[in-house]
Amino acid sequence: MFFRNYLVIFFLVTSFFAFGQLKKISLEQIWDRSFETESIDAIHSMKSGQEYSIINFNATTRSTSIDLYDYKSQLKIKTVIDSKDLQEIDYFIDYAFNDDESKILLLTNPKSVYRRSILGTYFIYDISSGDIQKVWNYQIQEPTFSPDGLQLAFSYQNNIYVKNLETDIVKRITNDGEKNKIINGITDWVYEEEFAFVRAYEWNIDGTKIAYIRFDESEVPEFSMDVYGDYLYQKQQVFKYPKAGEKNSVVSLHIYDLVDGVSKTVKLTDSYEDFYIPRIKWTLDPSILSAQYINRHQNQLDLWFINSETDESKLVLRETDDAYIDITDVLTFLKDNSFIWTSEKDGFNHIYHYSKEGNLINKVTAGNWDVTAYYGYDEKRNKIFYQSVENSSIEREIFSISLNGKNKLRLSVKIGTNDAFFSSNFSYYINSFSSSKIPPVYTLNNASNGKELKVIKTNENLLKKLKNYQLSEKIFSTIQVNGNELNMWTLRPVNFDPLKKYPLLMFQYSGPGSQEVSNSWNSSNDYWHLMLAQMGYFVVCVDGRGTGFKGADFKKSTYLNLVKYETEDQIAVAEKLSKLPHIDESRIGIWGWSFGGHMSTNCLLKGSSIFKMAIAVAPVTNWRFYDTIYTERYMRTPQENPNGYDDNSPFFYPQKLRGDYLLIHGSADDNVHLQHTMRMVEALIQAGKEFEWAIYPDKNHGIYGGNTRLHLFQKMTNFLDKTLGDKISTKQN
């Protein structure tokens, strides 16, 4: 069915477009923000649920302000604070209110540590008095108000401190923090990267206790990177990085009592030998802490309730899986300490309601589709708000449903990608919508029925601007390969002529649970792909096995064999598309970044009969070099699964290289280390293979900064033009 429909699409007379004098996209425009979308950032819903605050930047005064807006009217009510009125700071980039919204924590002078972690200089602004005070004389991490707003906890040099905001007295509550050895209350590198959180401490509900995770990374092997800068002698960045099969940090859970000044180590009734603590959260009972423990294989997840007064622990919930369990951020406690939770245990990600004893009260959502976001629970109306792919795996819709699983209501109406930001009392939400044809549109909606109340932002100017350019339409379809129906999008060359043959470039990421084929607005890569379509390329993207939002079985089908089946799918797609009359089967290429770079490399080597070229940016080349949490989740350890690691590692079969290969990496990539590329390069050299490669000095996994991205994509464009972009051939009879 797909193949027949696909051919019809491309042979319809109506497929011809008169572009006239329309403009062409340039690389410079892609990276100078010419096509940047307007957005609504840093929204904070005030407690009343009737107002929200955002950060605004004033280009005239070069200052930042926090401004208060009314949800219903969308009119600005007042400016809460403006940096131009402050002598102490010139600007701030982020902020947080305390619970009663009388004080604001302001972040200035941020310094990145890793992907999510930053050091910063922080100030506290008192709204009523206008007083401002510096939190600490040094840069700190993750400051957080106590629930009563009278204290502030923060991390400095791997220890946790608490500042009394009335007396200005600062107390250190841990004492053994030391770089590359002991970390208190802040995650180590691998937790930050793979469990996606930095602050590993939490206040209880009445501010009398702080629970925190302690990381002993003394025995974790170190990794080092040279940093060149403009130094006479390069410097080294040394940090703890546990590669697959190596030692992790030894983690322990502790509770500090601010009343008696004593810290206790949490001891569970069950013992664990090798484990992670990926989440901690206090319940609505100030004495009960919840903690999630997961084994190293990540196929058994336990939810514990710990009584901080009696030191008793109770296993409330245990989930197991034949493959792995993804960590959930969905844990909402109700007044009776029952809780809302999400799980894939029935094969799809759904919402569940459990009692405080861990007994299932009811399954809230059900069906052969995934819940993709949980927005919260409205206690007053007894409603849960969520996002799902119920009607299409490439689109997102917003729903409400009663806690008992009844009265489900679809709130969003537009076909594409809908997301929501709800007011604190769930009376309103700001809906962000986009599709492949419509840039982001922000509207105010009634949370009870989804009714649109007001348009906030439309990006109409961008849409008008783009009408002056030659743009191919992104066509969504499916393709049947290897027994699976895979989602796909296609960009065809502008001025497409069915009597000609065109080169084909395939793009993919392919990582577990990921998605590249979605009905949403353009990313920067999409603009580059649109530019390539102007140059006469077909560009295609297919989400193969292992990608997300089509159920657990589809996602976990690649377990123990990362990139094996994903590679087979991309090769099969290329072979099928090569048979189309308008595709030049001698000019098919593939590219990807990170996991996608691993994939493009493998496709070129294992699919040498179909792929003429590949570009790999910051690729993994052997999972033995990647971190424990991510890699072992999908592969187990190298000791347990050596063939799974090595059979799909391209530097073990460099002799298979037949086509043109461009390999790119940043020298300061703390995530996928330059080691991956260096080993691949050495293998190719020893195999006598010609290839091209580029190293970007001191650039991390994102390879950006200054002119870097423009240079990178110019290099990629030139390589494509040289390897695939020969004069378009006329179809032979």
PDB file of N, CA, C and O in Angstrom, residues 57 76 142 180 205 224 589 643 648 668:
ATOM      1  N   PHE A  57      13.485  40.694  28.457  1.00  0.00           N
ATOM      2  CA  PHE A  57      14.743  41.409  28.244  1.00  0.00           C
ATOM      3  C   PHE A  57      14.458  42.723  27.545  1.00  0.00           C
ATOM      4  O   PHE A  57      13.763  42.760  26.527  1.00  0.00           O
ATOM      5  N   LYS A  76      -0.241  42.782  30.955  1.00  0.00           N
ATOM      6  CA  LYS A  76       0.776  42.910  31.987  1.00  0.00           C
ATOM      7  C   LYS A  76       0.194  43.654  33.181  1.00  0.00           C
ATOM      8  O   LYS A  76      -0.402  44.725  33.031  1.00  0.00           O
ATOM      9  N   GLU A 142      22.449  24.808  42.854  1.00  0.00           N
ATOM     10  CA  GLU A 142      21.126  24.314  43.228  1.00  0.00           C
ATOM     11  C   GLU A 142      20.564  24.873  44.542  1.00  0.00           C
ATOM     12  O   GLU A 142      20.104  24.121  45.398  1.00  0.00           O
ATOM     13  N   ASN A 180      36.005  14.823  42.995  1.00  0.00           N
ATOM     14  CA  ASN A 180      36.356  13.508  42.447  1.00  0.00           C
ATOM     15  C   ASN A 180      36.431  12.414  43.508  1.00  0.00           C
ATOM     16  O   ASN A 180      37.027  11.353  43.276  1.00  0.00           O
ATOM     17  N   ILE A 205       8.072  18.595  53.835  1.00  0.00           N
ATOM     18  CA  ILE A 205       7.000  19.570  53.639  1.00  0.00           C
ATOM     19  C   ILE A 205       6.960  20.666  54.706  1.00  0.00           C
ATOM     20  O   ILE A 205       6.471  21.767  54.462  1.00  0.00           O
ATOM     21  N   SER A 224      40.033  12.010  31.292  1.00  0.00           N
ATOM     22  CA  SER A 224      40.621  13.340  31.159  1.00  0.00           C
ATOM     23  C   SER A 224      40.518  13.832  29.721  1.00  0.00           C
ATOM     24  O   SER A 224      40.555  13.041  28.774  1.00  0.00           O
ATOM     25  N   GLY A 589      22.981   8.423   0.434  1.00  0.00           N
ATOM     26  CA  GLY A 589      23.828   8.649   1.607  1.00  0.00           C
ATOM     27  C   GLY A 589      22.996   8.713   2.880  1.00  0.00           C
ATOM     28  O   GLY A 589      21.765   8.721   2.839  1.00  0.00           O
ATOM     29  N   ASN A 643      29.474 -10.038  22.754  1.00  0.00           N
ATOM     30  CA  ASN A 643      29.138 -10.014  21.331  1.00  0.00           C
ATOM     31  C   ASN A 643      28.193  -8.874  20.990  1.00  0.00           C
ATOM     32  O   ASN A 643      28.288  -8.277  19.916  1.00  0.00           O
ATOM     33  N   ASN A 648      28.660  -5.047  16.574  1.00  0.00           N
ATOM     34  CA  ASN A 648      28.155  -3.849  15.893  1.00  0.00           C
ATOM     35  C   ASN A 648      29.033  -2.634  16.150  1.00  0.00           C
ATOM     36  O   ASN A 648      28.588  -1.495  16.039  1.00  0.00           O
ATOM     37  N   ALA A 668      36.441  18.380  23.159  1.00  0.00           N
ATOM     38  CA  ALA A 668      36.078  18.463  24.581  1.00  0.00           C
ATOM     39  C   ALA A 668      34.693  17.875  24.838  1.00  0.00           C
ATOM     40  O   ALA A 668      33.946  18.367  25.682  1.00  0.00           O
TER      41      ALA A 668
END
